[in-house]
XYZ file of C-alpha atoms in Angstrom:
394
model
C -58.114 -6.952 22.587
C -57.842 -3.232 21.848
C -60.788 -1.506 20.199
C -61.949 1.996 19.368
C -65.054 2.688 21.443
C -67.681 5.421 21.603
C -67.893 7.129 24.987
C -69.932 10.248 24.217
C -70.291 13.092 21.762
C -66.864 13.766 20.169
C -65.345 11.252 22.580
C -63.910 8.014 21.185
C -61.205 6.071 22.988
C -58.996 3.012 22.748
C -60.151 0.437 25.310
C -59.283 -3.105 26.279
C -62.385 -5.213 25.612
C -63.090 -8.974 25.576
C -61.998 -10.847 22.455
C -64.905 -11.863 20.216
C -65.815 -15.552 20.154
C -67.710 -17.969 17.939
C -71.400 -17.689 18.892
C -73.110 -19.516 16.021
C -71.952 -22.503 13.946
C -71.379 -20.376 10.812
C -69.478 -17.538 12.537
C -65.865 -16.703 11.782
C -63.301 -14.602 13.663
C -61.161 -12.222 11.612
C -57.875 -10.681 12.716
C -58.209 -7.141 11.421
C -55.345 -5.884 9.245
C -56.960 -2.654 7.965
C -60.066 -0.747 8.998
C -61.259 2.584 7.631
C -62.829 5.633 9.202
C -65.941 6.447 7.200
C -67.731 9.768 6.806
C -70.748 7.987 8.298
C -68.717 7.369 11.445
C -68.759 11.136 11.967
C -72.540 10.931 12.334
C -71.914 8.777 15.417
C -69.171 11.100 16.611
C -71.468 14.136 16.380
C -75.188 13.393 16.053
C -76.406 9.866 16.827
C -75.421 9.643 20.504
C -78.980 8.790 21.603
C -78.602 5.443 19.808
C -75.212 4.500 21.258
C -74.001 3.238 24.605
C -70.577 3.985 26.103
C -68.243 1.179 25.087
C -69.844 0.449 21.716
C -67.146 -0.640 19.239
C -67.146 1.457 16.077
C -66.126 0.753 12.491
C -67.621 -0.913 9.415
C -64.848 -0.883 6.778
C -62.826 -3.950 7.642
C -60.557 -6.575 6.144
C -58.194 -9.123 7.597
C -57.286 -12.798 7.992
C -59.604 -15.580 9.132
C -58.228 -17.015 12.378
C -61.141 -19.166 13.561
C -64.221 -20.724 11.997
C -67.402 -22.266 13.346
C -68.139 -25.958 12.719
C -70.523 -25.249 9.791
C -68.201 -22.928 7.869
C -67.009 -24.274 4.519
C -66.897 -21.082 2.430
C -63.662 -19.800 3.960
C -60.824 -21.341 5.940
C -58.310 -20.234 8.532
C -55.650 -18.158 6.769
C -57.961 -16.797 4.076
C -57.775 -13.082 3.363
C -61.246 -11.502 3.448
C -63.050 -8.171 3.197
C -66.178 -7.761 5.305
C -69.155 -5.848 3.819
C -70.553 -3.175 6.110
C -74.119 -4.473 5.817
C -74.638 -7.809 7.544
C -76.530 -9.903 5.008
C -77.236 -13.610 4.701
C -77.137 -13.535 0.870
C -79.849 -16.232 0.778
C -83.142 -14.507 1.711
C -85.708 -13.026 -0.730
C -84.199 -9.516 -0.527
C -80.583 -10.652 -0.814
C -81.326 -12.812 -3.854
C -82.634 -9.667 -5.553
C -79.474 -7.703 -4.844
C -80.966 -5.795 -1.913
C -78.504 -6.883 0.762
C -79.072 -3.635 2.667
C -82.628 -4.888 3.257
C -81.674 -8.452 4.266
C -84.740 -10.073 5.826
C -82.600 -12.239 8.092
C -80.908 -9.294 9.829
C -83.491 -6.498 9.475
C -83.691 -4.586 12.757
C -87.463 -4.784 12.916
C -87.620 -3.414 16.460
C -86.315 -0.088 15.107
C -88.036 -0.264 11.722
C -84.626 -0.424 10.012
C -83.058 -2.446 7.231
C -80.176 -4.887 7.507
C -77.930 -4.744 10.547
C -74.604 -2.957 10.139
C -71.274 -3.437 11.829
C -70.436 -0.778 14.409
C -73.479 1.379 13.782
C -75.899 2.154 16.630
C -79.037 0.543 17.996
C -80.844 1.617 14.833
C -78.863 -1.048 12.978
C -78.459 -3.786 15.545
C -75.686 -2.437 17.809
C -73.269 -5.038 16.392
C -69.622 -4.602 17.493
C -67.579 -3.017 14.724
C -64.234 -3.535 13.083
C -62.076 -0.712 14.449
C -60.510 -3.327 16.661
C -57.934 -6.094 16.626
C -60.507 -8.829 15.973
C -64.055 -9.024 14.602
C -66.737 -11.680 14.842
C -68.419 -12.096 11.447
C -71.713 -13.995 11.042
C -72.708 -15.870 7.856
C -69.146 -17.046 7.341
C -70.129 -19.008 4.228
C -71.829 -16.152 2.382
C -70.863 -12.740 3.803
C -67.024 -12.459 3.578
C -65.442 -11.446 0.272
C -62.350 -13.579 -0.377
C -59.476 -11.673 -1.952
C -56.071 -12.893 -3.167
C -52.792 -12.656 -1.330
C -50.164 -10.309 -2.684
C -51.434 -6.764 -3.302
C -51.623 -4.390 -0.321
C -54.783 -4.073 1.766
C -55.452 -0.725 0.080
C -56.272 -2.607 -3.132
C -59.245 -4.406 -1.559
C -60.346 -2.827 1.722
C -62.681 -0.364 -0.027
C -64.850 -3.278 -1.175
C -66.275 -3.116 2.349
C -68.056 0.205 1.713
C -66.426 2.983 -0.341
C -66.349 1.202 -3.699
C -69.850 -0.346 -3.651
C -71.392 2.799 -2.169
C -69.827 5.002 -4.839
C -70.584 2.454 -7.584
C -74.251 2.316 -6.537
C -74.402 6.117 -6.431
C -73.211 6.258 -10.046
C -75.496 3.396 -11.094
C -78.508 5.088 -9.491
C -77.548 8.381 -11.168
C -78.255 6.842 -14.562
C -75.758 9.060 -16.383
C -76.377 8.746 -20.146
C -73.424 7.764 -22.368
C -71.236 10.825 -22.801
C -73.373 12.706 -20.285
C -72.659 14.907 -17.298
C -72.812 14.456 -13.539
C -72.282 16.796 -10.611
C -71.018 15.252 -7.374
C -71.727 17.236 -4.218
C -69.121 16.577 -1.551
C -65.637 15.271 -2.351
C -65.054 13.220 0.765
C -64.278 9.511 0.300
C -67.581 8.540 -1.340
C -67.910 11.628 -3.519
C -64.272 11.446 -4.615
C -64.581 7.775 -5.556
C -67.898 8.439 -7.309
C -66.199 10.973 -9.600
C -63.574 8.364 -10.543
C -66.174 5.671 -11.190
C -68.312 8.068 -13.253
C -65.326 8.832 -15.500
C -64.431 5.146 -15.720
C -67.986 4.338 -16.816
C -68.067 6.926 -19.591
C -69.328 10.223 -18.196
C -67.952 12.954 -20.451
C -68.212 15.755 -17.905
C -67.727 15.239 -14.167
C -68.185 18.255 -11.908
C -67.279 18.121 -8.214
C -68.312 20.586 -5.503
C -66.683 21.017 -2.097
C -65.401 23.625 0.363
C -62.018 22.114 1.185
C -59.035 23.117 -0.956
C -57.209 19.800 -0.554
C -60.271 17.848 -1.701
C -60.856 20.125 -4.678
C -57.240 19.784 -5.796
C -57.308 16.004 -5.333
C -60.375 15.819 -7.606
C -58.779 18.046 -10.237
C -55.816 15.680 -10.427
C -58.264 12.996 -11.547
C -59.807 15.076 -14.330
C -62.767 16.531 -12.421
C -64.005 20.088 -12.964
C -63.944 21.152 -9.316
C -66.039 24.053 -8.004
C -65.276 25.744 -4.690
C -68.604 26.237 -2.919
C -67.109 29.189 -1.055
C -66.897 31.108 -4.325
C -70.614 30.758 -5.039
C -72.677 32.654 -2.464
C -75.980 31.584 -3.998
C -74.872 28.011 -4.547
C -73.147 26.403 -7.528
C -76.289 25.897 -9.623
C -75.540 28.753 -12.039
C -71.936 27.603 -12.439
C -73.108 24.065 -13.222
C -75.551 25.403 -15.794
C -72.801 27.508 -17.362
C -70.795 24.295 -17.822
C -73.730 22.333 -19.279
C -75.205 24.522 -22.041
C -77.516 26.227 -19.571
C -79.461 23.068 -18.669
C -77.848 21.673 -15.537
C -76.116 18.305 -15.336
C -77.831 15.104 -16.426
C -77.441 13.742 -12.910
C -76.441 14.935 -9.448
C -74.975 12.715 -6.737
C -75.460 13.986 -3.185
C -72.537 12.493 -1.262
C -72.901 14.873 1.693
C -76.059 14.054 3.644
C -76.822 15.502 7.045
C -73.321 16.913 7.563
C -74.091 19.664 5.001
C -73.027 23.209 5.815
C -75.102 26.341 5.509
C -78.239 25.559 7.567
C -77.704 27.132 10.997
C -81.224 26.469 12.339
C -81.066 22.741 11.621
C -77.476 22.619 12.892
C -78.563 24.213 16.168
C -81.443 21.738 16.463
C -79.064 18.799 15.965
C -76.705 20.215 18.584
C -79.528 20.749 21.089
C -80.896 17.249 20.516
C -77.486 15.826 21.351
C -77.673 17.413 24.802
C -80.971 15.751 25.746
C -81.302 12.454 27.639
C -81.678 9.510 25.265
C -85.360 8.955 26.122
C -86.166 12.485 24.981
C -83.690 12.755 22.132
C -84.734 9.605 20.278
C -88.396 10.528 19.636
C -87.334 14.061 18.722
C -84.912 12.716 16.087
C -87.349 10.075 14.813
C -90.498 12.180 14.528
C -89.447 15.829 14.488
C -85.862 15.768 13.268
C -84.874 18.349 10.683
C -81.844 17.664 8.521
C -79.407 20.232 7.156
C -80.540 20.166 3.550
C -78.028 22.482 1.875
C -76.554 19.773 -0.359
C -79.879 18.206 -1.273
C -81.419 21.554 -2.230
C -78.301 22.337 -4.272
C -78.721 19.047 -6.095
C -82.336 19.780 -6.925
C -81.261 23.152 -8.296
C -78.236 21.937 -10.283
C -79.762 18.914 -12.020
C -81.344 19.464 -15.423
C -85.045 19.011 -16.056
C -85.798 15.346 -16.495
C -82.538 14.463 -14.744
C -81.736 12.141 -11.880
C -80.808 12.824 -8.273
C -78.823 10.012 -6.630
C -78.505 10.268 -2.841
C -75.765 8.347 -1.069
C -75.288 10.814 1.802
C -77.060 9.768 4.996
C -80.092 11.716 6.210
C -81.731 11.191 9.574
C -84.538 13.699 10.103
C -88.157 12.613 9.723
C -89.595 16.110 9.250
C -87.229 17.493 6.650
C -89.236 19.623 4.200
C -88.541 19.040 0.502
C -89.463 21.360 -2.385
C -91.822 18.823 -3.920
C -93.361 21.393 -6.284
C -89.942 22.074 -7.844
C -89.069 18.370 -7.938
C -92.379 17.565 -9.641
C -92.109 20.475 -12.067
C -88.567 19.445 -13.080
C -89.719 15.829 -13.533
C -86.856 14.511 -11.442
C -86.064 10.917 -10.714
C -84.706 10.290 -7.208
C -82.897 7.135 -6.059
C -81.269 6.578 -2.701
C -80.384 4.086 0.005
C -77.644 2.145 1.748
C -75.332 0.388 -0.666
C -76.025 -3.269 -1.404
C -72.393 -4.329 -1.148
C -72.507 -7.821 -2.660
C -74.735 -6.597 -5.517
C -71.789 -4.704 -7.048
C -68.751 -6.837 -6.175
C -68.567 -8.683 -9.502
C -68.814 -5.362 -11.374
C -66.005 -3.797 -9.351
C -63.485 -6.651 -9.113
C -62.220 -6.383 -12.724
C -61.011 -2.852 -11.992
C -58.891 -3.824 -8.958
C -55.849 -4.716 -11.019
C -52.231 -3.627 -11.126
C -53.276 -1.010 -13.703
C -55.405 0.470 -10.885
C -57.741 2.633 -13.013
C -59.499 3.967 -9.895
C -56.215 4.678 -8.054
C -57.352 2.687 -5.029
C -53.738 1.975 -4.089
C -53.237 5.698 -3.533
C -56.720 6.519 -2.248
C -55.903 6.725 1.478
C -54.428 10.017 2.623
C -53.426 8.647 6.039
C -52.286 5.266 7.368
C -52.248 5.296 11.178
C -51.985 2.793 14.009
C -55.239 2.003 15.784
C -54.055 3.839 18.903
C -54.207 7.110 16.948
C -57.862 6.555 16.045
C -59.280 9.127 18.505
C -57.060 11.887 17.117
C -57.918 10.813 13.563
C -61.639 11.199 14.247
C -61.064 14.760 15.439
C -58.891 15.620 12.434
C -61.353 14.088 9.957
C -64.304 15.896 11.521
C -62.419 19.212 11.326
C -61.341 18.478 7.713
C -57.733 19.242 8.617
C -54.318 17.959 7.509
C -55.638 17.085 4.043
C -57.426 14.083 5.535
C -59.879 12.446 3.136
C -59.445 8.743 3.891
C -57.756 7.139 6.857
C -56.928 3.474 7.258
C -56.176 2.293 10.777
C -53.769 -0.595 11.285
C -54.395 -2.616 14.477
């Protein structure tokens, strides 16, 4: 089959690789019909090379048709249309039963000290082949796939794999009071969707911050007060306070993570680490890594006293200094973590209707064949061509 594989920093390619096969009695094989490029995939493209091997298959936002099942699979059948959550969870262990599928005890990557395994996402999370391919092997065929109906286009459901539950959890963790305010930092796929979900769930004032004109305009079309970070040399904190009676917003969602701009020393350190051999780079990232904290520091500044900071952007450095004095003085609550996909599915499903209140049918900016995946990675990383969300079609 054809698959999009990692070959090195900023080097992904289409390769011919062996078809996946049933390995355990409850496995299924899915023929992929749509697979997204996630902002987190750019971390692999740019930063996390020490945890990848050439030929690793990328991708963790996948849906398709079941084409083969193991002998113990009864939850789905050949021909069923399914979405595959990005975290690989059994849905039966102690953690999963408590809605913490990202911490699944069956698939925790204990050798790396990590939570649940993920599709297409480095040795840190199990080095499991991903879904930017023609076919995908899916474990836990009775409990992991999300069955969806025939009829509507893939765009209606594919975001159940990651974007929708990640954004929903970000809003849930933000704890926005009824009629309250939230500032979303970063209007890429997760941040953009988080603004829509916040409005859907009753936030009176939704403020979005980004640097890219196309993303700012896209947010404005959905009723967001969009602030161009380039127009605020000292950060958008004062502008947010001006919009919120001088207090700051009730909650801030950091949907940027380690790709944040504006920290040249940390950026240089990340770049230098990427040039080292894996044996040297890994301990440096794990024990001395410094993240680019521009977005996180902005969030701490822009949130009101007693407010909540919800972090959905991925951070990787172990030595990142935080202004704990300010955080303590402002009495902030902080919640973060990988999305627990299945935890939110029943909350999200009622909104995936023909009325389309979240505009999921129009969420993708680009639909491209799988063979154009390498070029799409480069365009997405450069934030060009108005690209916010790309779906690849094998």
